[in-house]
Coordinates of C-alpha atoms in Angstrom, one line a residue:
Chain A
M1 CA 0.0 0.0 0.0
A2 CA 1.4 3.4 -1.0
L3 CA 1.8 6.4 1.3
F4 CA -1.0 8.9 1.4
R5 CA -0.2 12.3 -0.1
P6 CA 3.5 11.5 -0.3
R7 CA 6.0 14.2 0.2
L8 CA 9.6 14.1 -1.0
T9 CA 11.1 13.7 2.5
D10 CA 8.8 10.8 3.3
H11 CA 9.8 9.1 0.1
Y12 CA 13.4 9.2 1.1
G13 CA 12.7 8.3 4.8
I14 CA 13.8 11.7 6.0
L15 CA 11.8 12.2 9.1
V16 CA 11.7 15.9 9.8
P17 CA 8.5 17.8 10.6
Q18 CA 7.6 20.6 8.2
A19 CA 7.8 23.1 11.1
D20 CA 11.6 22.4 11.5
L21 CA 12.4 22.9 7.8
D22 CA 13.2 26.2 6.0
F23 CA 11.4 25.2 2.8
A24 CA 8.0 23.9 1.9
I25 CA 8.3 20.1 1.4
P26 CA 7.1 19.3 -2.1
F27 CA 4.3 16.8 -2.6
L28 CA 5.0 14.2 -5.3
D29 CA 1.6 14.3 -7.0
E30 CA 0.3 17.8 -6.3
D31 CA 1.2 21.4 -5.8
I32 CA 1.8 23.1 -2.5
P33 CA -1.2 25.4 -2.0
L34 CA 0.9 28.6 -1.4
Y35 CA 2.4 31.2 -3.6
A36 CA 5.8 33.0 -3.7
D37 CA 5.1 36.7 -2.9
P38 CA 7.8 39.1 -4.2
F39 CA 6.6 41.6 -1.6
L40 CA 8.0 39.4 1.1
L41 CA 11.4 39.7 -0.4
W42 CA 11.0 43.5 -0.6
R43 CA 10.0 43.7 3.1
S44 CA 12.5 41.2 4.4
P45 CA 15.1 42.6 6.7
S46 CA 17.7 40.3 5.0
Q47 CA 20.0 42.0 2.6
Q48 CA 20.0 38.9 0.5
D49 CA 16.3 38.9 0.0
Q50 CA 16.2 42.6 -0.8
A51 CA 19.0 42.1 -3.3
L52 CA 17.0 39.2 -4.9
H53 CA 14.0 41.5 -5.1
T54 CA 16.2 44.1 -6.9
S55 CA 17.5 41.5 -9.2
L56 CA 13.9 40.3 -9.9
L57 CA 12.8 43.8 -10.8
N58 CA 15.9 44.4 -13.0
A59 CA 15.0 41.2 -14.9
F60 CA 11.4 42.4 -15.3
N61 CA 12.2 46.0 -16.2
H62 CA 14.8 44.8 -18.7
L63 CA 11.7 43.6 -20.7
G64 CA 10.7 47.2 -20.8
Y65 CA 14.1 48.2 -22.1
L66 CA 13.9 45.5 -24.8
C67 CA 10.5 46.9 -25.9
A68 CA 11.8 50.4 -26.0
S69 CA 14.7 49.4 -28.1
G70 CA 12.6 47.5 -30.6
Q71 CA 13.4 44.0 -29.4
D72 CA 9.8 43.1 -28.7
A73 CA 10.1 39.6 -30.0
Q74 CA 12.9 38.9 -27.5
A75 CA 10.9 40.4 -24.6
V76 CA 7.8 38.3 -25.5
T77 CA 9.9 35.1 -25.6
T78 CA 11.5 35.9 -22.3
L79 CA 8.2 36.7 -20.6
I80 CA 6.5 33.6 -21.9
A81 CA 9.5 31.5 -20.7
A82 CA 9.1 33.1 -17.2
S83 CA 5.4 32.5 -17.0
E84 CA 5.6 29.0 -15.6
C85 CA 7.9 27.3 -13.2
D86 CA 6.9 23.7 -12.9
E87 CA 10.0 22.7 -10.8
V88 CA 8.8 24.6 -7.7
G89 CA 5.3 23.1 -7.7
L90 CA 3.4 26.0 -6.1
G91 CA -0.2 26.7 -6.6
S92 CA -3.3 24.6 -7.0
S93 CA -2.5 22.2 -9.8
A94 CA -3.3 18.6 -9.1
N95 CA -0.6 17.3 -11.4
R96 CA 2.3 19.7 -10.9
Q97 CA 1.9 20.9 -14.5
G98 CA 1.0 24.5 -15.5
K99 CA 0.4 26.3 -18.7
R100 CA 2.4 29.3 -20.0
I101 CA 0.8 32.5 -21.1
G102 CA 0.3 33.0 -24.8
E103 CA 1.9 35.6 -27.0
A104 CA -1.1 37.9 -26.9
K105 CA -1.1 38.0 -23.1
A106 CA 2.7 38.6 -23.1
R107 CA 2.3 41.5 -25.5
E108 CA -0.5 42.9 -23.3
I109 CA 1.8 42.9 -20.3
L110 CA 4.7 44.4 -22.2
D111 CA 2.4 47.1 -23.5
L112 CA 2.2 48.5 -20.0
F113 CA 5.8 49.8 -20.4
K114 CA 4.5 52.0 -23.3
R115 CA 0.9 52.7 -22.1
I116 CA 1.7 53.9 -18.5
P117 CA 4.2 56.8 -18.4
Q118 CA 5.6 55.9 -15.0
Y119 CA 6.6 52.4 -16.1
N120 CA 8.0 53.8 -19.3
R121 CA 10.1 56.3 -17.4
A122 CA 11.1 54.5 -14.2
G123 CA 10.0 50.9 -14.6
F124 CA 8.2 48.8 -12.0
R125 CA 8.9 49.0 -8.2
H126 CA 6.6 46.1 -7.6
F127 CA 6.0 44.1 -10.7
E128 CA 3.0 42.4 -9.1
E129 CA 1.2 45.6 -10.1
I130 CA 0.6 44.0 -13.5
Q131 CA -2.5 42.3 -11.9
F132 CA -4.2 45.7 -11.9
F133 CA -3.9 46.2 -15.6
V134 CA -4.0 42.8 -17.3
D135 CA -6.8 40.4 -17.1
G136 CA -5.9 36.8 -16.3
I137 CA -2.9 37.6 -14.2
S138 CA -3.2 36.6 -10.6
K139 CA -1.2 35.2 -7.7
D140 CA -0.1 32.0 -9.4
R141 CA 1.4 33.9 -12.3
I142 CA 3.1 36.4 -10.0
S143 CA 4.5 33.5 -8.1
D144 CA 5.7 31.8 -11.3
F145 CA 7.4 35.0 -12.6
T146 CA 9.2 35.4 -9.3
C147 CA 10.4 31.8 -9.1
S148 CA 11.5 31.8 -12.8
F149 CA 13.6 34.9 -12.6
L150 CA 15.1 33.7 -9.3
K151 CA 15.6 30.1 -10.3
S152 CA 19.3 30.2 -10.2
F153 CA 19.2 31.2 -6.5
L154 CA 16.5 28.6 -5.8
I155 CA 18.7 25.9 -7.3
D156 CA 21.5 26.8 -4.9
F157 CA 19.1 26.9 -2.0
T158 CA 17.7 23.5 -2.9
L159 CA 21.2 22.0 -3.2
Q160 CA 22.1 23.4 0.2
Q161 CA 19.0 22.0 1.8
C162 CA 19.5 18.6 0.1
E163 CA 23.1 18.4 1.5
Q164 CA 21.9 19.2 5.0
L165 CA 19.1 16.6 4.9
R166 CA 21.0 14.1 2.7
I167 CA 18.2 14.1 0.1
P168 CA 19.7 12.3 -3.0
T169 CA 20.2 14.5 -6.1
S170 CA 20.8 13.6 -9.7
P171 CA 21.9 15.5 -12.8
A172 CA 18.9 17.1 -14.4
D173 CA 18.2 19.4 -17.4
I174 CA 16.5 22.7 -16.7
P175 CA 15.1 23.9 -20.1
R176 CA 14.7 27.5 -19.0
L177 CA 17.2 29.0 -16.5
Y178 CA 17.4 32.8 -16.3
N179 CA 20.9 34.2 -16.9
S180 CA 20.9 37.6 -15.3
R181 CA 24.1 38.6 -17.1
K182 CA 22.6 38.0 -20.5
N183 CA 19.1 38.8 -19.4
L184 CA 17.6 35.8 -21.1
F185 CA 16.5 32.2 -20.4
E186 CA 18.9 29.5 -21.4
E187 CA 18.9 25.7 -21.2
A188 CA 21.0 24.3 -18.4
R189 CA 22.1 20.7 -18.5
G190 CA 23.4 18.3 -15.8
I191 CA 22.4 20.4 -12.8
Q192 CA 22.3 18.4 -9.6
L193 CA 18.8 18.5 -8.2
P194 CA 16.4 16.2 -6.3
L195 CA 14.1 14.4 -8.7
N196 CA 10.5 13.6 -8.2
P197 CA 10.7 9.8 -7.8
R198 CA 7.5 9.2 -9.7
S199 CA 7.9 11.5 -12.7
R200 CA 11.7 11.9 -12.6
N201 CA 11.3 15.6 -13.1
P202 CA 13.6 17.9 -11.2
L203 CA 12.3 19.6 -8.0
I204 CA 13.2 23.0 -6.7
F205 CA 12.5 24.1 -3.1
V206 CA 11.2 27.5 -2.1
P207 CA 12.0 29.1 1.2
K208 CA 8.9 29.1 3.5
R209 CA 9.6 32.8 4.3
W210 CA 8.6 33.7 0.7
L211 CA 5.2 32.0 0.8
R212 CA 1.7 33.4 1.2
F213 CA -1.8 32.3 0.3
V214 CA -2.4 35.6 -1.3
P215 CA 0.1 38.2 -2.4
W216 CA 0.3 41.3 -0.2
I217 CA -0.3 43.5 -3.2
S218 CA -3.4 41.8 -4.7
Y219 CA -6.2 42.7 -7.0
D220 CA -8.9 41.4 -4.7
D221 CA -7.6 43.4 -1.8
Y222 CA -7.4 46.5 -3.9
F223 CA -10.9 46.0 -5.4
E224 CA -12.5 45.5 -2.0
K225 CA -10.9 48.2 0.0
Y226 CA -9.2 50.8 -2.2
C227 CA -10.8 50.8 -5.7
P228 CA -13.0 53.9 -6.3
Q229 CA -15.9 51.7 -7.4
D230 CA -18.4 54.6 -7.7
E231 CA -16.1 56.4 -10.1
I232 CA -15.9 53.4 -12.4
S233 CA -19.5 52.6 -12.5
H234 CA -22.7 53.4 -10.6
K235 CA -24.3 50.2 -11.8
P236 CA -23.0 47.1 -10.1
E237 CA -23.5 45.0 -13.2
E238 CA -21.1 47.2 -15.1
L239 CA -18.4 47.1 -12.4
T240 CA -16.6 44.2 -14.2
R241 CA -13.0 43.3 -13.7
V242 CA -12.2 44.5 -17.2
A243 CA -13.8 47.9 -16.5
V244 CA -11.7 48.2 -13.3
L245 CA -8.5 47.2 -15.2
N246 CA -9.3 49.8 -17.9
Y247 CA -9.9 52.4 -15.3
N248 CA -6.6 51.6 -13.6
R249 CA -4.6 52.1 -16.8
D250 CA -5.9 55.6 -17.1
H251 CA -5.6 56.4 -13.4
Y252 CA -2.2 55.1 -12.3
G253 CA -2.3 57.5 -9.3
V254 CA -4.9 55.3 -7.6
I255 CA -2.7 52.2 -8.0
E256 CA 0.4 54.2 -6.8
T257 CA -1.5 55.3 -3.7
Y258 CA -2.6 51.7 -3.0
V259 CA 0.9 50.4 -3.4
K260 CA 2.3 53.1 -1.1
T261 CA -0.3 52.2 1.5
K262 CA 0.8 48.6 1.3
E263 CA 4.4 49.6 1.5
R264 CA 3.7 51.7 4.6
T265 CA 2.0 48.7 6.4
F266 CA 4.7 46.3 5.4
E267 CA 5.2 45.2 9.0
D268 CA 1.8 43.5 8.9
C269 CA 2.9 41.4 5.9
H270 CA 4.1 38.0 7.1
N271 CA 4.5 34.7 5.3
D272 CA 1.7 32.2 5.8
P273 CA 2.5 28.9 7.5
L274 CA 1.7 25.7 5.7
F275 CA -0.4 24.6 8.6
A276 CA -2.1 26.9 11.1
Q277 CA -3.5 25.5 14.4
I278 CA -7.1 26.4 15.2
P279 CA -7.4 28.9 18.2
I280 CA -7.9 27.5 21.7
T281 CA -11.5 28.9 21.9
S282 CA -12.3 27.1 18.7
A283 CA -10.8 23.9 20.0
K284 CA -12.9 24.1 23.1
R285 CA -16.0 24.8 21.1
K286 CA -15.4 21.9 18.9
F287 CA -14.9 19.6 21.9
S288 CA -18.1 20.7 23.6
A289 CA -19.9 20.1 20.3
I290 CA -18.4 16.6 20.3
K291 CA -19.6 16.0 23.8
N292 CA -23.1 16.9 22.9
L293 CA -23.3 14.6 19.9
P294 CA -25.2 11.4 20.3
T295 CA -23.5 8.2 19.2
G296 CA -24.7 6.5 16.1
K297 CA -25.8 7.8 12.7
D298 CA -29.0 9.6 13.5
D299 CA -29.2 13.1 12.0
G300 CA -25.7 12.6 10.5
A301 CA -24.1 12.5 14.0
D302 CA -21.3 10.2 12.7
K303 CA -20.5 12.7 9.9
Q304 CA -20.5 15.6 12.3
Y305 CA -18.3 13.7 14.7
E306 CA -15.8 12.9 12.0
D307 CA -15.7 16.5 10.8
L308 CA -15.2 17.9 14.3
I309 CA -12.4 15.4 15.1
G310 CA -10.9 16.0 11.7
Q311 CA -10.6 19.7 12.5
L312 CA -9.5 19.2 16.1
L313 CA -6.8 16.5 16.0
P314 CA -4.5 18.0 13.4
S315 CA -4.2 21.1 15.5
L316 CA -3.8 19.2 18.8
L317 CA -1.1 17.0 17.5
Y318 CA 0.9 19.7 15.6
P319 CA 3.8 20.1 15.3
Q320 CA 4.8 16.6 16.4
L321 CA 2.7 15.0 13.7
D322 CA 2.1 16.6 10.3
F323 CA -1.4 16.1 9.0
A324 CA -1.4 14.3 5.7
Q325 CA -5.1 14.0 4.8
E326 CA -8.5 12.7 5.7
Q327 CA -9.5 9.8 3.6
A328 CA -12.4 7.5 3.2
R329 CA -12.1 3.9 2.4
T330 CA -14.6 1.1 2.1
D331 CA -14.4 -2.2 3.9
S332 CA -17.0 -4.9 3.4
G333 CA -19.4 -2.2 2.0
V334 CA -18.9 0.1 5.0
T335 CA -17.4 3.5 4.5
I336 CA -14.7 4.2 7.0
R337 CA -13.1 7.6 7.5
D338 CA -9.5 8.0 8.8
L339 CA -7.2 10.7 9.6
I340 CA -3.7 10.1 8.2
F341 CA -0.6 11.8 9.7
Y342 CA 3.0 11.7 8.6
N343 CA 5.1 10.2 11.3
T344 CA 8.0 12.6 11.7
A345 CA 9.7 10.4 14.4
S346 CA 10.5 13.7 16.1
T347 CA 10.0 12.5 19.6
P348 CA 11.3 9.3 21.3
F349 CA 7.7 7.9 21.3
L350 CA 7.2 8.5 17.6
K351 CA 10.7 7.1 16.8
D352 CA 9.7 4.0 18.8
I353 CA 6.5 3.7 16.8
F354 CA 8.5 4.0 13.6
D355 CA 11.1 1.5 14.6
T356 CA 8.8 -1.0 16.3
Y357 CA 5.8 -1.0 14.0
G358 CA 7.2 0.4 10.8
S359 CA 4.8 3.3 10.9
R360 CA 5.7 5.9 8.2
Q361 CA 2.2 7.2 8.6
I362 CA -0.1 7.0 11.4
T363 CA -3.8 6.2 10.8
M364 CA -6.6 7.2 13.2
E365 CA -10.0 5.6 12.6
M366 CA -12.9 7.7 13.7
K367 CA -15.9 5.8 15.1
N368 CA -18.9 7.5 16.5
V369 CA -20.4 4.4 18.0
A370 CA -21.6 3.5 21.5
A371 CA -19.2 0.6 21.6
I372 CA -16.4 -0.6 19.4
E373 CA -17.4 -4.1 18.1
R374 CA -15.5 -7.1 16.8
Q375 CA -15.9 -6.1 13.2
H376 CA -14.5 -2.6 13.9
V377 CA -11.3 -4.1 15.4
D378 CA -11.1 -6.5 12.5
Q379 CA -11.4 -3.7 9.9
L380 CA -8.7 -1.7 11.5
N381 CA -6.5 -4.8 11.8
R382 CA -6.8 -5.6 8.1
Y383 CA -5.9 -2.0 7.3
L384 CA -2.7 -2.0 9.4
A385 CA -0.5 -3.2 6.6
D386 CA 3.2 -3.0 6.0
E387 CA 3.5 0.5 4.3
L388 CA 1.1 2.2 6.8
G389 CA 2.7 0.4 9.8
R390 CA 1.2 -1.8 12.4
F391 CA 0.2 1.0 14.8
G392 CA -3.3 2.4 14.7
L393 CA -5.7 4.4 16.8
F394 CA -9.4 4.3 17.3
I395 CA -10.9 7.7 18.0
T396 CA -14.2 6.8 19.6
R397 CA -16.6 7.8 22.3
H398 CA -16.1 5.3 25.1
P399 CA -13.4 2.9 26.2
L400 CA -13.3 -0.6 24.6
N401 CA -15.2 -3.3 26.5
R402 CA -13.3 -6.1 27.9
A403 CA -13.8 -8.5 24.9
E404 CA -12.6 -6.0 22.3
F405 CA -9.8 -4.8 24.5
T406 CA -8.6 -8.4 24.9
R407 CA -8.9 -8.8 21.1
T408 CA -6.5 -5.8 20.7
I409 CA -4.1 -7.4 23.2
D410 CA -4.3 -10.7 21.2
L411 CA -3.4 -8.8 18.1
W412 CA -0.3 -7.5 19.7
S413 CA 0.6 -10.9 21.1
G414 CA 0.1 -12.7 17.7
Q415 CA 1.0 -10.1 15.1
R416 CA 2.7 -7.3 17.1
K417 CA 0.1 -4.8 16.0
A418 CA -0.9 -2.1 18.4
I419 CA -4.4 -0.6 18.5
V420 CA -4.8 2.2 21.0
T421 CA -8.1 3.8 21.8
I422 CA -8.6 7.5 22.4
T423 CA -11.9 8.3 24.0
D424 CA -13.9 11.5 24.7
T425 CA -12.1 11.7 28.1
D426 CA -8.7 11.7 26.4
I427 CA -9.8 14.3 23.9
A428 CA -11.0 16.4 26.8
Q429 CA -7.5 16.1 28.4
M430 CA -5.8 16.9 25.1
V431 CA -7.9 20.0 24.7
E432 CA -7.1 21.0 28.2
L433 CA -3.3 20.5 27.6
F434 CA -3.7 22.4 24.3
E435 CA -5.0 25.3 26.3
S436 CA -2.7 25.2 29.3
K437 CA 0.4 24.3 27.3
Q438 CA 1.7 22.5 30.3
R439 CA 2.3 19.3 28.3
N440 CA 1.9 18.4 24.7
P441 CA -1.5 16.9 23.8
I442 CA 0.3 14.0 22.1
D443 CA 1.4 13.0 25.6
V444 CA -2.1 11.7 26.1
V445 CA -1.5 9.3 23.2
I446 CA 1.8 8.3 24.8
K447 CA 0.0 7.6 28.1
K448 CA -2.7 5.5 26.4
Y449 CA 0.0 3.6 24.5
G450 CA 1.8 3.0 27.9
E451 CA -1.4 1.7 29.4
F452 CA -2.0 -0.6 26.4
R453 CA 1.5 -2.0 26.6
A454 CA 1.3 -2.5 30.3
K455 CA -1.6 -4.9 29.7
C456 CA 0.3 -6.8 26.9
P457 CA 2.0 -10.0 27.9
Chain B
M1 CA 5.7 14.2 78.5
V2 CA 7.8 12.1 76.2
N3 CA 6.9 11.0 72.7
S4 CA 8.5 7.6 72.6
V5 CA 10.3 6.5 69.4
R6 CA 9.9 2.9 70.5
N7 CA 7.0 2.5 68.0
A8 CA 9.4 2.8 65.1
P9 CA 12.9 2.4 66.2
E10 CA 14.2 1.6 62.7
S11 CA 13.1 5.0 61.4
A12 CA 14.2 7.2 64.3
L13 CA 16.4 10.2 63.6
K14 CA 20.1 9.4 64.1
T15 CA 21.9 12.6 63.5
E16 CA 21.2 16.3 63.7
E17 CA 21.7 16.4 59.9
E18 CA 18.7 14.1 59.5
V19 CA 16.7 16.5 61.6
R20 CA 17.6 19.4 59.3
D21 CA 16.7 17.2 56.2
L22 CA 13.4 16.3 57.7
E23 CA 12.5 19.9 58.5
K24 CA 13.5 20.9 54.9
L25 CA 11.4 18.0 53.5
V26 CA 8.3 19.1 55.4
V27 CA 8.7 22.7 54.2
Q28 CA 9.3 21.6 50.5
L29 CA 6.3 19.3 50.5
Q30 CA 4.1 22.0 51.9
G31 CA 5.3 24.5 49.5
L32 CA 4.7 22.2 46.5
H33 CA 1.3 21.2 47.8
T34 CA 0.2 24.8 48.2
E35 CA 1.3 25.8 44.7
I36 CA 0.0 22.7 42.9
S37 CA -3.3 22.9 44.9
I38 CA -3.9 26.3 43.2
L39 CA -3.4 24.7 39.8
A40 CA -5.6 21.7 40.8
K41 CA -8.4 23.9 41.9
K42 CA -8.4 25.6 38.5
T43 CA -7.8 22.7 36.2
P44 CA -7.7 19.4 38.1
N45 CA -7.3 17.3 34.9
D46 CA -4.6 19.3 33.4
G47 CA -1.1 17.7 33.1
L48 CA 1.7 19.1 35.2
N49 CA 4.5 20.3 33.1
L50 CA 7.8 18.4 32.9
F51 CA 9.8 21.0 34.8
K52 CA 7.4 20.9 37.8
L53 CA 7.1 17.1 37.6
K54 CA 10.8 16.7 37.8
L55 CA 10.9 18.9 40.9
V56 CA 8.1 17.0 42.5
N57 CA 9.8 13.7 41.7
S58 CA 13.1 14.9 43.2
I59 CA 11.4 15.9 46.4
L60 CA 9.4 12.6 46.6
T61 CA 12.7 10.7 46.1
K62 CA 14.1 12.6 49.1
G63 CA 10.9 11.8 51.0
N64 CA 11.2 8.1 50.2
S65 CA 14.7 8.0 51.7
I66 CA 13.5 9.7 54.9
L67 CA 10.0 8.2 55.3
V68 CA 10.7 4.5 55.6
G69 CA 9.2 1.5 57.3
H70 CA 5.9 2.4 59.0
Y71 CA 6.1 5.9 57.6
K72 CA 6.3 5.0 53.9
P73 CA 3.3 6.9 52.5
L74 CA 2.3 4.5 49.8
E75 CA 3.3 0.9 49.4
S76 CA 3.2 0.6 45.6
F77 CA 4.4 4.1 44.7
T78 CA 7.8 5.6 44.5
N79 CA 7.4 8.6 42.1
F80 CA 5.5 9.8 39.1
D81 CA 6.0 8.4 35.6
E82 CA 6.4 11.3 33.2
S83 CA 4.9 9.4 30.4
A84 CA 1.8 8.5 32.4
L85 CA 0.8 12.2 32.3
P86 CA -0.1 12.8 36.0
T87 CA -2.7 15.5 36.5
N88 CA -2.6 18.4 39.0
S89 CA -5.1 16.6 41.2
D90 CA -3.0 13.3 41.1
V91 CA 0.0 15.2 42.3
T92 CA -1.9 17.1 45.0
M93 CA -3.3 13.9 46.4
V94 CA 0.1 12.2 46.6
L95 CA 1.8 15.3 48.1
A96 CA -1.0 15.4 50.8
L97 CA -0.2 11.8 51.8
Y98 CA 3.5 12.5 52.0
I99 CA 2.8 15.6 54.1
E100 CA 0.7 13.5 56.5
Q101 CA 3.4 10.9 56.9
A102 CA 6.2 13.4 57.2
E103 CA 4.3 15.1 60.0
R104 CA 3.6 11.8 61.8
F105 CA 7.3 10.9 61.6
R106 CA 8.3 14.4 62.9
S107 CA 5.7 14.3 65.7
N108 CA 6.8 10.9 66.9
N109 CA 10.4 12.1 67.0
M110 CA 9.9 15.0 69.4
I111 CA 10.1 15.4 73.1
Y112 CA 8.6 17.9 75.5
H113 CA 11.0 19.3 78.0
D114 CA 11.3 22.5 79.9
F115 CA 8.1 23.9 78.3
K116 CA 9.5 23.5 74.8
W117 CA 9.5 20.8 72.1
W118 CA 12.9 19.3 71.1
Y119 CA 13.8 16.8 68.4
L120 CA 14.9 13.4 69.5
V121 CA 18.2 12.2 68.1
K122 CA 19.2 8.5 68.8
G123 CA 16.3 8.4 71.3
A124 CA 17.5 11.4 73.4
A125 CA 16.6 15.0 73.4
S126 CA 18.8 17.1 71.0
Q127 CA 19.5 20.8 71.1
I128 CA 17.2 21.4 68.1
E129 CA 14.0 23.0 69.0
G130 CA 10.9 22.3 66.8
R131 CA 7.4 23.5 66.6
P132 CA 4.9 21.5 68.5
P133 CA 3.9 18.1 67.0
T134 CA 0.5 17.9 65.5
M135 CA 0.2 14.2 65.0
I136 CA 1.2 11.8 67.7
G137 CA 0.8 8.1 66.8
T138 CA -1.8 8.3 64.1
E139 CA -4.0 10.9 65.5
R140 CA -3.9 14.5 64.6
K141 CA -3.8 16.8 67.7

């Protein structure tokens, strides 16, 4: 059985939690749902990031120089080449493949250097401003432009991280690597990079400090809070994106004011974490909702229970366990929902689970039943296979009755599989620990495992 | 009036150093109990953090070396297992039992003489004065 939502580090057995790494760990089959925001480089206190931002702007503004000197074709080629950066895998693509912009769109962007006098004269200070003038350009494209023009630095960063973590690298060809001396994209061959073990395509890491869900300077933010909507149209149906973009082209001052405001409030601009824990009040509210739920399936109680636990546990167990995904499987015609976590082996307990039970991922089966029955134990037992490891948890309402508890002990005796049960009482204690911060909520799992092992022969 | 140590001769105080250790233990147990009781009243089921737990365990270890024989507070308990996630109320209860036994031990090792209470060392009155015993035998006075 394969890993769920595999990441590069899991594939190579490198057990480090995402929270401890400087880069966003790439998934093998899908994109990381974050975007590189050039404003984070601009606002960074680090000289290196600021210099990279300058270099990024130089690369972009050079396109304006090319247009002004009659080399439009070269500018279009460069811009199209920069419009996608598959190696970094940021965005929302499900298959790590994106599409480049077309020639018409590239010309529309380059036309800004002629159309808007400020850009013609002084170039861009924040190239993400192109969102305000050209339709179809948004956060994913800004992120791709950023990564493409800075790819050379990102390759060095990736190599450094690979050396630190001992991630294997292989020679790979990069079809478009920006040469900032010649100001054009060239093919680079035989560059040492980690490869996606499935597709054999090279991977490039991006520092976490550059990533946000939405760029700081964004069209939606501008439209909602700063755009003079009444000036553009008094009729809501005519207030279209295209109308706003056209207005912006003729009123650069509005954009300039917006960007200045965003620059002034730069201290509020922070990178977004890949995973954010829910607040304590929310955790307590979710637990009280769980307590008030009846067992069984009436009124969708089972679904609600699974949803609430699915929102609660990833936060309670962070950062010791990275949440992978919630998944549904069918066993003997019954739909079972599990929470799957990456085992980072970051604590002695998790290391022990990894070594003893071979758990690269930890599965938690949610059961909103009055009592766990024989078939439930059998279902989880069948599921605890080699790849997933032989350690699993029931997240349920009440402790196991004697017969089923004995069955779990027998499973340990016969097959060295450990099934630990986490009940409402344990969840209550985890929420309490989550609030008080006196111990880690995962210590409750350790306690329950200790109690389970104490009963084993 | 003399509080005899004949009840528990194996656990009598032998040196003045042991008297000082006992006095220190009583104060430490009471201090911990007071502090952790405050936590236990607020959140009885919350886990005690590892720093506090290590402190509690070190004082319980000292208590185990002083309170032996009849004065051992709990037969099947030595100290807290960190992985068992003891709660505030668990720790408060155990500390209360240790305080009771420490006071019983102290009370049974005192002698009243010349209108003052003195510690007994090797069965005879020492020069260390103590506060009046509150628990003679098993009864609280």
